[in-house]
Amino acid sequence: MAEEEEEDHEEELPEGVSAEEFEHGPVPEPYRTAPSQAGERRELDRLARKEDVAFQEAEAAVESGAAEPGQDCGNCAEYIPDRNGDGFGACAKVEGYVDPADWCVLWESMEEHESEER
């Protein structure tokens, strides 16, 4: 069963990207120091590990009560949208590739971010 799950996960990976690279990086050059949707820059030496921020699919986070419906990486202030057409982006705070349908405890709405900036 574990092999099947691993195979399923590998099918979701961008072409030429290992599971290790997907989880921990490095991400492609266009993302490495790119700004997030809210203008935050990635600091490569300060990125959190996915396992340290309860990184998971947003649907699972909602089902477990960790997230509210509608909270996902795609609408997080820290998200860096897809820049190379592979369907994945990155995050200004978390290492590795990020699917817009994921979620972690660092999720921040654009409104929250804007009010913090004032």
mmCIF file of N, CA and C in Angstrom:
data_model
loop_
_atom_site.group_PDB
_atom_site.id
_atom_site.type_symbol
_atom_site.label_atom_id
_atom_site.label_comp_id
_atom_site.label_asym_id
_atom_site.label_seq_id
_atom_site.Cartn_x
_atom_site.Cartn_y
_atom_site.Cartn_z
ATOM 1 N N MET A 1 0.824 -1.203 0.000
ATOM 2 C CA MET A 1 0.000 0.000 0.000
ATOM 3 C C MET A 1 0.862 1.259 0.000
ATOM 4 N N ALA A 2 1.928 1.277 0.785
ATOM 5 C CA ALA A 2 2.804 2.450 0.835
ATOM 6 C C ALA A 2 3.404 2.736 -0.531
ATOM 7 N N GLU A 3 3.732 1.675 -1.287
ATOM 8 C CA GLU A 3 4.284 1.872 -2.630
ATOM 9 C C GLU A 3 3.258 2.535 -3.536
ATOM 10 N N GLU A 4 1.978 2.114 -3.410
ATOM 11 C CA GLU A 4 0.929 2.718 -4.223
ATOM 12 C C GLU A 4 0.794 4.199 -3.906
ATOM 13 N N GLU A 5 0.824 4.547 -2.602
ATOM 14 C CA GLU A 5 0.721 5.948 -2.206
ATOM 15 C C GLU A 5 1.895 6.738 -2.751
ATOM 16 N N GLU A 6 3.095 6.152 -2.695
ATOM 17 C CA GLU A 6 4.282 6.837 -3.205
ATOM 18 C C GLU A 6 4.155 7.054 -4.706
ATOM 19 N N GLU A 7 3.660 6.026 -5.420
ATOM 20 C CA GLU A 7 3.479 6.161 -6.863
ATOM 21 C C GLU A 7 2.459 7.251 -7.169
ATOM 22 N N ASP A 8 1.351 7.292 -6.409
ATOM 23 C CA ASP A 8 0.342 8.325 -6.621
ATOM 24 C C ASP A 8 0.944 9.704 -6.415
ATOM 25 N N HIS A 9 1.749 9.853 -5.358
ATOM 26 C CA HIS A 9 2.371 11.141 -5.065
ATOM 27 C C HIS A 9 3.330 11.529 -6.186
ATOM 28 N N GLU A 10 4.103 10.564 -6.677
ATOM 29 C CA GLU A 10 5.055 10.865 -7.739
ATOM 30 C C GLU A 10 4.357 11.321 -9.008
ATOM 31 N N GLU A 11 3.148 10.811 -9.268
ATOM 32 C CA GLU A 11 2.405 11.232 -10.452
ATOM 33 C C GLU A 11 2.078 12.716 -10.390
ATOM 34 N N GLU A 12 1.974 13.271 -9.190
ATOM 35 C CA GLU A 12 1.631 14.670 -9.016
ATOM 36 C C GLU A 12 2.844 15.584 -9.119
ATOM 37 N N LEU A 13 4.045 15.028 -9.070
ATOM 38 C CA LEU A 13 5.254 15.846 -9.080
ATOM 39 C C LEU A 13 5.496 16.469 -10.447
ATOM 40 N N PRO A 14 6.039 17.671 -10.468
ATOM 41 C CA PRO A 14 6.430 18.257 -11.754
ATOM 42 C C PRO A 14 7.487 17.374 -12.419
ATOM 43 N N GLU A 15 7.504 17.371 -13.721
ATOM 44 C CA GLU A 15 8.449 16.544 -14.470
ATOM 45 C C GLU A 15 9.891 16.839 -14.051
ATOM 46 N N GLY A 16 10.641 15.767 -13.771
ATOM 47 C CA GLY A 16 12.052 15.899 -13.428
ATOM 48 C C GLY A 16 12.332 16.304 -11.992
ATOM 49 N N VAL A 17 11.302 16.347 -11.145
ATOM 50 C CA VAL A 17 11.473 16.763 -9.749
ATOM 51 C C VAL A 17 11.311 15.548 -8.839
ATOM 52 N N SER A 18 12.287 15.300 -7.982
ATOM 53 C CA SER A 18 12.213 14.178 -7.045
ATOM 54 C C SER A 18 11.291 14.528 -5.881
ATOM 55 N N ALA A 19 10.857 13.507 -5.155
ATOM 56 C CA ALA A 19 10.015 13.735 -3.978
ATOM 57 C C ALA A 19 10.755 14.591 -2.957
ATOM 58 N N GLU A 20 12.052 14.372 -2.794
ATOM 59 C CA GLU A 20 12.861 15.161 -1.854
ATOM 60 C C GLU A 20 12.897 16.633 -2.274
ATOM 61 N N GLU A 21 13.133 16.889 -3.557
ATOM 62 C CA GLU A 21 13.144 18.274 -4.051
ATOM 63 C C GLU A 21 11.769 18.921 -3.886
ATOM 64 N N PHE A 22 10.718 18.146 -4.145
ATOM 65 C CA PHE A 22 9.362 18.670 -4.036
ATOM 66 C C PHE A 22 9.076 19.127 -2.610
ATOM 67 N N GLU A 23 9.489 18.326 -1.635
ATOM 68 C CA GLU A 23 9.226 18.641 -0.233
ATOM 69 C C GLU A 23 10.142 19.719 0.328
ATOM 70 N N HIS A 24 11.425 19.673 -0.026
ATOM 71 C CA HIS A 24 12.407 20.529 0.640
ATOM 72 C C HIS A 24 13.134 21.506 -0.276
ATOM 73 N N GLY A 25 12.904 21.428 -1.575
ATOM 74 C CA GLY A 25 13.570 22.331 -2.500
ATOM 75 C C GLY A 25 14.912 21.788 -2.938
ATOM 76 N N PRO A 26 15.610 22.528 -3.706
ATOM 77 C CA PRO A 26 15.294 23.908 -4.069
ATOM 78 C C PRO A 26 14.176 23.981 -5.109
ATOM 79 N N VAL A 27 13.494 25.088 -5.099
ATOM 80 C CA VAL A 27 12.461 25.348 -6.096
ATOM 81 C C VAL A 27 13.142 25.967 -7.318
ATOM 82 N N PRO A 28 12.466 25.984 -8.473
ATOM 83 C CA PRO A 28 13.070 26.590 -9.659
ATOM 84 C C PRO A 28 13.476 28.050 -9.428
ATOM 85 N N GLU A 29 14.452 28.490 -10.162
ATOM 86 C CA GLU A 29 15.019 29.834 -10.021
ATOM 87 C C GLU A 29 13.977 30.954 -9.945
ATOM 88 N N PRO A 30 12.922 30.948 -10.785
ATOM 89 C CA PRO A 30 11.969 32.066 -10.725
ATOM 90 C C PRO A 30 11.294 32.252 -9.363
ATOM 91 N N TYR A 31 11.337 31.234 -8.494
ATOM 92 C CA TYR A 31 10.680 31.313 -7.187
ATOM 93 C C TYR A 31 11.640 31.647 -6.046
ATOM 94 N N ARG A 32 12.905 31.434 -6.237
ATOM 95 C CA ARG A 32 13.857 31.462 -5.114
ATOM 96 C C ARG A 32 13.831 32.748 -4.311
ATOM 97 N N THR A 33 13.739 33.875 -4.955
ATOM 98 C CA THR A 33 13.658 35.143 -4.225
ATOM 99 C C THR A 33 12.469 35.978 -4.706
ATOM 100 N N ALA A 34 11.501 35.297 -5.297
ATOM 101 C CA ALA A 34 10.317 35.981 -5.826
ATOM 102 C C ALA A 34 9.443 36.509 -4.694
ATOM 103 N N PRO A 35 8.733 37.592 -4.938
ATOM 104 C CA PRO A 35 7.812 38.109 -3.914
ATOM 105 C C PRO A 35 6.528 37.281 -3.866
ATOM 106 N N SER A 36 5.939 37.220 -2.694
ATOM 107 C CA SER A 36 4.650 36.548 -2.529
ATOM 108 C C SER A 36 3.541 37.453 -3.065
ATOM 109 N N GLN A 37 2.316 36.967 -2.996
ATOM 110 C CA GLN A 37 1.166 37.761 -3.441
ATOM 111 C C GLN A 37 1.052 39.076 -2.677
ATOM 112 N N ALA A 38 1.593 39.114 -1.455
ATOM 113 C CA ALA A 38 1.539 40.330 -0.639
ATOM 114 C C ALA A 38 2.860 41.094 -0.661
ATOM 115 N N GLY A 39 3.777 40.673 -1.542
ATOM 116 C CA GLY A 39 5.036 41.392 -1.677
ATOM 117 C C GLY A 39 6.144 40.954 -0.739
ATOM 118 N N GLU A 40 5.934 39.865 0.018
ATOM 119 C CA GLU A 40 6.982 39.346 0.905
ATOM 120 C C GLU A 40 8.035 38.617 0.072
ATOM 121 N N ARG A 41 9.290 38.837 0.375
ATOM 122 C CA ARG A 41 10.386 38.147 -0.325
ATOM 123 C C ARG A 41 10.779 36.888 0.433
ATOM 124 N N ARG A 42 11.130 35.845 -0.313
ATOM 125 C CA ARG A 42 11.634 34.606 0.295
ATOM 126 C C ARG A 42 13.020 34.855 0.853
ATOM 127 N N GLU A 43 13.252 34.414 2.060
ATOM 128 C CA GLU A 43 14.583 34.448 2.659
ATOM 129 C C GLU A 43 15.025 32.997 2.768
ATOM 130 N N LEU A 44 15.861 32.562 1.836
ATOM 131 C CA LEU A 44 16.204 31.153 1.700
ATOM 132 C C LEU A 44 16.748 30.531 2.978
ATOM 133 N N ASP A 45 17.443 31.290 3.788
ATOM 134 C CA ASP A 45 18.022 30.739 5.016
ATOM 135 C C ASP A 45 17.047 30.753 6.196
ATOM 136 N N ARG A 46 15.820 31.205 5.972
ATOM 137 C CA ARG A 46 14.835 31.276 7.063
ATOM 138 C C ARG A 46 13.542 30.520 6.748
ATOM 139 N N LEU A 47 13.546 29.665 5.748
ATOM 140 C CA LEU A 47 12.337 28.936 5.373
ATOM 141 C C LEU A 47 12.033 27.821 6.369
ATOM 142 N N ALA A 48 10.756 27.664 6.706
ATOM 143 C CA ALA A 48 10.315 26.599 7.608
ATOM 144 C C ALA A 48 10.201 25.286 6.845
ATOM 145 N N ARG A 49 10.426 24.195 7.555
ATOM 146 C CA ARG A 49 10.207 22.865 6.980
ATOM 147 C C ARG A 49 8.704 22.596 7.000
ATOM 148 N N LYS A 50 8.207 21.914 5.981
ATOM 149 C CA LYS A 50 6.769 21.641 5.894
ATOM 150 C C LYS A 50 6.248 20.915 7.127
ATOM 151 N N GLU A 51 7.017 19.950 7.619
ATOM 152 C CA GLU A 51 6.553 19.192 8.781
ATOM 153 C C GLU A 51 6.471 20.044 10.049
ATOM 154 N N ASP A 52 7.163 21.163 10.090
ATOM 155 C CA ASP A 52 7.134 22.040 11.263
ATOM 156 C C ASP A 52 5.953 23.013 11.264
ATOM 157 N N VAL A 53 5.247 23.110 10.146
ATOM 158 C CA VAL A 53 4.121 24.050 10.044
ATOM 159 C C VAL A 53 2.801 23.346 9.700
ATOM 160 N N ALA A 54 2.727 22.044 10.004
ATOM 161 C CA ALA A 54 1.510 21.255 9.763
ATOM 162 C C ALA A 54 1.035 21.367 8.316
ATOM 163 N N PHE A 55 1.976 21.355 7.374
ATOM 164 C CA PHE A 55 1.677 21.479 5.948
ATOM 165 C C PHE A 55 0.862 20.274 5.492
ATOM 166 N N GLN A 56 -0.263 20.531 4.820
ATOM 167 C CA GLN A 56 -1.153 19.468 4.373
ATOM 168 C C GLN A 56 -2.104 20.005 3.316
ATOM 169 N N GLU A 57 -2.884 19.098 2.726
ATOM 170 C CA GLU A 57 -3.903 19.542 1.787
ATOM 171 C C GLU A 57 -4.940 20.351 2.555
ATOM 172 N N ALA A 58 -5.399 21.432 1.969
ATOM 173 C CA ALA A 58 -6.365 22.307 2.637
ATOM 174 C C ALA A 58 -7.633 21.552 3.023
ATOM 175 N N GLU A 59 -8.078 20.670 2.167
ATOM 176 C CA GLU A 59 -9.289 19.893 2.454
ATOM 177 C C GLU A 59 -9.119 19.084 3.744
ATOM 178 N N ALA A 60 -7.958 18.463 3.923
ATOM 179 C CA ALA A 60 -7.685 17.689 5.140
ATOM 180 C C ALA A 60 -7.605 18.606 6.358
ATOM 181 N N ALA A 61 -7.038 19.788 6.186
ATOM 182 C CA ALA A 61 -6.932 20.744 7.293
ATOM 183 C C ALA A 61 -8.315 21.207 7.748
ATOM 184 N N VAL A 62 -9.220 21.407 6.803
ATOM 185 C CA VAL A 62 -10.591 21.806 7.143
ATOM 186 C C VAL A 62 -11.294 20.652 7.858
ATOM 187 N N GLU A 63 -11.145 19.429 7.321
ATOM 188 C CA GLU A 63 -11.787 18.264 7.933
ATOM 189 C C GLU A 63 -11.313 18.041 9.364
ATOM 190 N N SER A 64 -10.043 18.324 9.648
ATOM 191 C CA SER A 64 -9.497 18.113 10.995
ATOM 192 C C SER A 64 -9.782 19.283 11.934
ATOM 193 N N GLY A 65 -10.315 20.376 11.394
ATOM 194 C CA GLY A 65 -10.607 21.547 12.208
ATOM 195 C C GLY A 65 -9.440 22.518 12.329
ATOM 196 N N ALA A 66 -8.337 22.240 11.641
ATOM 197 C CA ALA A 66 -7.164 23.122 11.705
ATOM 198 C C ALA A 66 -7.359 24.394 10.889
ATOM 199 N N ALA A 67 -8.153 24.306 9.828
ATOM 200 C CA ALA A 67 -8.360 25.452 8.933
ATOM 201 C C ALA A 67 -9.851 25.695 8.742
ATOM 202 N N GLU A 68 -10.165 26.897 8.338
ATOM 203 C CA GLU A 68 -11.538 27.257 8.002
ATOM 204 C C GLU A 68 -11.755 26.996 6.510
ATOM 205 N N PRO A 69 -12.982 26.655 6.106
ATOM 206 C CA PRO A 69 -13.246 26.497 4.679
ATOM 207 C C PRO A 69 -12.816 27.754 3.914
ATOM 208 N N GLY A 70 -12.204 27.551 2.774
ATOM 209 C CA GLY A 70 -11.753 28.670 1.956
ATOM 210 C C GLY A 70 -10.318 29.091 2.220
ATOM 211 N N GLN A 71 -9.694 28.567 3.268
ATOM 212 C CA GLN A 71 -8.288 28.880 3.530
ATOM 213 C C GLN A 71 -7.417 27.869 2.795
ATOM 214 N N ASP A 72 -6.604 28.352 1.878
ATOM 215 C CA ASP A 72 -5.639 27.493 1.198
ATOM 216 C C ASP A 72 -4.472 28.346 0.734
ATOM 217 N N CYS A 73 -3.415 27.691 0.318
ATOM 218 C CA CYS A 73 -2.214 28.427 -0.089
ATOM 219 C C CYS A 73 -2.500 29.398 -1.229
ATOM 220 N N GLY A 74 -3.409 29.028 -2.117
ATOM 221 C CA GLY A 74 -3.708 29.880 -3.258
ATOM 222 C C GLY A 74 -4.228 31.256 -2.892
ATOM 223 N N ASN A 75 -4.818 31.399 -1.689
ATOM 224 C CA ASN A 75 -5.294 32.719 -1.279
ATOM 225 C C ASN A 75 -4.561 33.232 -0.038
ATOM 226 N N CYS A 76 -3.385 32.689 0.211
ATOM 227 C CA CYS A 76 -2.548 33.126 1.338
ATOM 228 C C CYS A 76 -1.628 34.265 0.900
ATOM 229 N N ALA A 77 -1.420 35.209 1.782
ATOM 230 C CA ALA A 77 -0.544 36.350 1.490
ATOM 231 C C ALA A 77 0.894 35.918 1.207
ATOM 232 N N GLU A 78 1.316 34.776 1.756
ATOM 233 C CA GLU A 78 2.699 34.313 1.606
ATOM 234 C C GLU A 78 2.934 33.493 0.334
ATOM 235 N N TYR A 79 1.869 33.148 -0.392
ATOM 236 C CA TYR A 79 1.977 32.276 -1.566
ATOM 237 C C TYR A 79 2.607 32.991 -2.757
ATOM 238 N N ILE A 80 3.473 32.271 -3.457
ATOM 239 C CA ILE A 80 4.082 32.745 -4.706
ATOM 240 C C ILE A 80 3.467 31.897 -5.817
ATOM 241 N N PRO A 81 2.585 32.460 -6.635
ATOM 242 C CA PRO A 81 1.877 31.685 -7.655
ATOM 243 C C PRO A 81 2.799 31.050 -8.698
ATOM 244 N N ASP A 82 2.244 30.050 -9.385
ATOM 245 C CA ASP A 82 2.937 29.325 -10.454
ATOM 246 C C ASP A 82 3.532 30.309 -11.454
ATOM 247 N N ARG A 83 4.792 30.115 -11.765
ATOM 248 C CA ARG A 83 5.482 30.980 -12.728
ATOM 249 C C ARG A 83 6.025 30.224 -13.933
ATOM 250 N N ASN A 84 5.914 28.885 -13.918
ATOM 251 C CA ASN A 84 6.492 28.118 -15.023
ATOM 252 C C ASN A 84 5.524 27.117 -15.642
ATOM 253 N N GLY A 85 4.234 27.199 -15.286
ATOM 254 C CA GLY A 85 3.226 26.365 -15.920
ATOM 255 C C GLY A 85 3.093 24.952 -15.389
ATOM 256 N N ASP A 86 3.784 24.606 -14.283
ATOM 257 C CA ASP A 86 3.679 23.245 -13.762
ATOM 258 C C ASP A 86 2.543 23.081 -12.750
ATOM 259 N N GLY A 87 1.823 24.165 -12.442
ATOM 260 C CA GLY A 87 0.699 24.095 -11.522
ATOM 261 C C GLY A 87 1.058 24.283 -10.063
ATOM 262 N N PHE A 88 2.351 24.372 -9.761
ATOM 263 C CA PHE A 88 2.803 24.547 -8.386
ATOM 264 C C PHE A 88 3.456 25.903 -8.222
ATOM 265 N N GLY A 89 3.379 26.423 -7.012
ATOM 266 C CA GLY A 89 4.056 27.667 -6.685
ATOM 267 C C GLY A 89 5.055 27.418 -5.582
ATOM 268 N N ALA A 90 5.290 28.446 -4.791
ATOM 269 C CA ALA A 90 6.201 28.353 -3.652
ATOM 270 C C ALA A 90 5.616 29.220 -2.546
ATOM 271 N N CYS A 91 6.373 29.370 -1.477
ATOM 272 C CA CYS A 91 5.918 30.164 -0.340
ATOM 273 C C CYS A 91 7.061 31.024 0.161
ATOM 274 N N ALA A 92 6.738 32.211 0.619
ATOM 275 C CA ALA A 92 7.751 33.110 1.165
ATOM 276 C C ALA A 92 8.272 32.619 2.506
ATOM 277 N N LYS A 93 7.563 31.688 3.154
ATOM 278 C CA LYS A 93 7.933 31.236 4.501
ATOM 279 C C LYS A 93 8.264 29.753 4.619
ATOM 280 N N VAL A 94 7.875 28.927 3.609
ATOM 281 C CA VAL A 94 8.005 27.472 3.706
ATOM 282 C C VAL A 94 8.810 26.939 2.528
ATOM 283 N N GLU A 95 9.661 25.944 2.786
ATOM 284 C CA GLU A 95 10.501 25.377 1.737
ATOM 285 C C GLU A 95 9.714 24.449 0.808
ATOM 286 N N GLY A 96 10.277 24.196 -0.365
ATOM 287 C CA GLY A 96 9.708 23.249 -1.304
ATOM 288 C C GLY A 96 8.621 23.833 -2.191
ATOM 289 N N TYR A 97 8.095 22.959 -3.036
ATOM 290 C CA TYR A 97 7.009 23.317 -3.940
ATOM 291 C C TYR A 97 5.706 23.390 -3.152
ATOM 292 N N VAL A 98 4.790 24.229 -3.601
ATOM 293 C CA VAL A 98 3.513 24.395 -2.911
ATOM 294 C C VAL A 98 2.375 24.355 -3.923
ATOM 295 N N ASP A 99 1.410 23.486 -3.654
ATOM 296 C CA ASP A 99 0.194 23.415 -4.457
ATOM 297 C C ASP A 99 -0.770 24.473 -3.909
ATOM 298 N N PRO A 100 -1.453 25.216 -4.762
ATOM 299 C CA PRO A 100 -2.380 26.226 -4.248
ATOM 300 C C PRO A 100 -3.499 25.627 -3.394
ATOM 301 N N ALA A 101 -3.739 24.313 -3.493
ATOM 302 C CA ALA A 101 -4.778 23.653 -2.701
ATOM 303 C C ALA A 101 -4.239 23.112 -1.374
ATOM 304 N N ASP A 102 -3.019 23.496 -0.983
ATOM 305 C CA ASP A 102 -2.444 23.091 0.300
ATOM 306 C C ASP A 102 -2.763 24.134 1.363
ATOM 307 N N TRP A 103 -2.300 23.883 2.594
ATOM 308 C CA TRP A 103 -2.518 24.788 3.726
ATOM 309 C C TRP A 103 -1.455 24.514 4.783
ATOM 310 N N CYS A 104 -1.116 25.518 5.584
ATOM 311 C CA CYS A 104 -0.270 25.312 6.767
ATOM 312 C C CYS A 104 -0.646 26.339 7.827
ATOM 313 N N VAL A 105 -0.071 26.199 9.021
ATOM 314 C CA VAL A 105 -0.424 27.078 10.141
ATOM 315 C C VAL A 105 0.023 28.521 9.930
ATOM 316 N N LEU A 106 0.844 28.783 8.938
ATOM 317 C CA LEU A 106 1.283 30.147 8.657
ATOM 318 C C LEU A 106 0.315 30.891 7.741
ATOM 319 N N TRP A 107 -0.788 30.222 7.357
ATOM 320 C CA TRP A 107 -1.747 30.845 6.436
ATOM 321 C C TRP A 107 -2.155 32.217 6.956
ATOM 322 N N GLU A 108 -2.144 33.183 6.043
ATOM 323 C CA GLU A 108 -2.512 34.556 6.389
ATOM 324 C C GLU A 108 -3.314 35.149 5.235
ATOM 325 N N SER A 109 -4.469 35.700 5.557
ATOM 326 C CA SER A 109 -5.285 36.311 4.509
ATOM 327 C C SER A 109 -4.612 37.586 4.017
ATOM 328 N N MET A 110 -4.951 37.987 2.824
ATOM 329 C CA MET A 110 -4.427 39.236 2.279
ATOM 330 C C MET A 110 -4.869 40.407 3.161
ATOM 331 N N GLU A 111 -6.093 40.349 3.672
ATOM 332 C CA GLU A 111 -6.608 41.419 4.526
ATOM 333 C C GLU A 111 -5.792 41.531 5.814
ATOM 334 N N GLU A 112 -5.478 40.377 6.430
ATOM 335 C CA GLU A 112 -4.650 40.384 7.645
ATOM 336 C C GLU A 112 -3.294 41.014 7.365
ATOM 337 N N HIS A 113 -2.706 40.610 6.266
ATOM 338 C CA HIS A 113 -1.384 41.114 5.912
ATOM 339 C C HIS A 113 -1.419 42.628 5.702
ATOM 340 N N GLU A 114 -2.430 43.092 4.983
ATOM 341 C CA GLU A 114 -2.547 44.528 4.718
ATOM 342 C C GLU A 114 -2.731 45.319 6.008
ATOM 343 N N SER A 115 -3.504 44.787 6.968
ATOM 344 C CA SER A 115 -3.707 45.512 8.228
ATOM 345 C C SER A 115 -2.432 45.519 9.072
ATOM 346 N N GLU A 116 -1.603 44.484 8.975
ATOM 347 C CA GLU A 116 -0.322 44.451 9.689
ATOM 348 C C GLU A 116 0.661 45.460 9.116
ATOM 349 N N GLU A 117 0.538 45.731 7.829
ATOM 350 C CA GLU A 117 1.452 46.648 7.151
ATOM 351 C C GLU A 117 1.187 48.102 7.535
ATOM 352 N N ARG A 118 -0.008 48.387 8.011
ATOM 353 C CA ARG A 118 -0.383 49.777 8.334
ATOM 354 C C ARG A 118 0.219 50.232 9.614
#
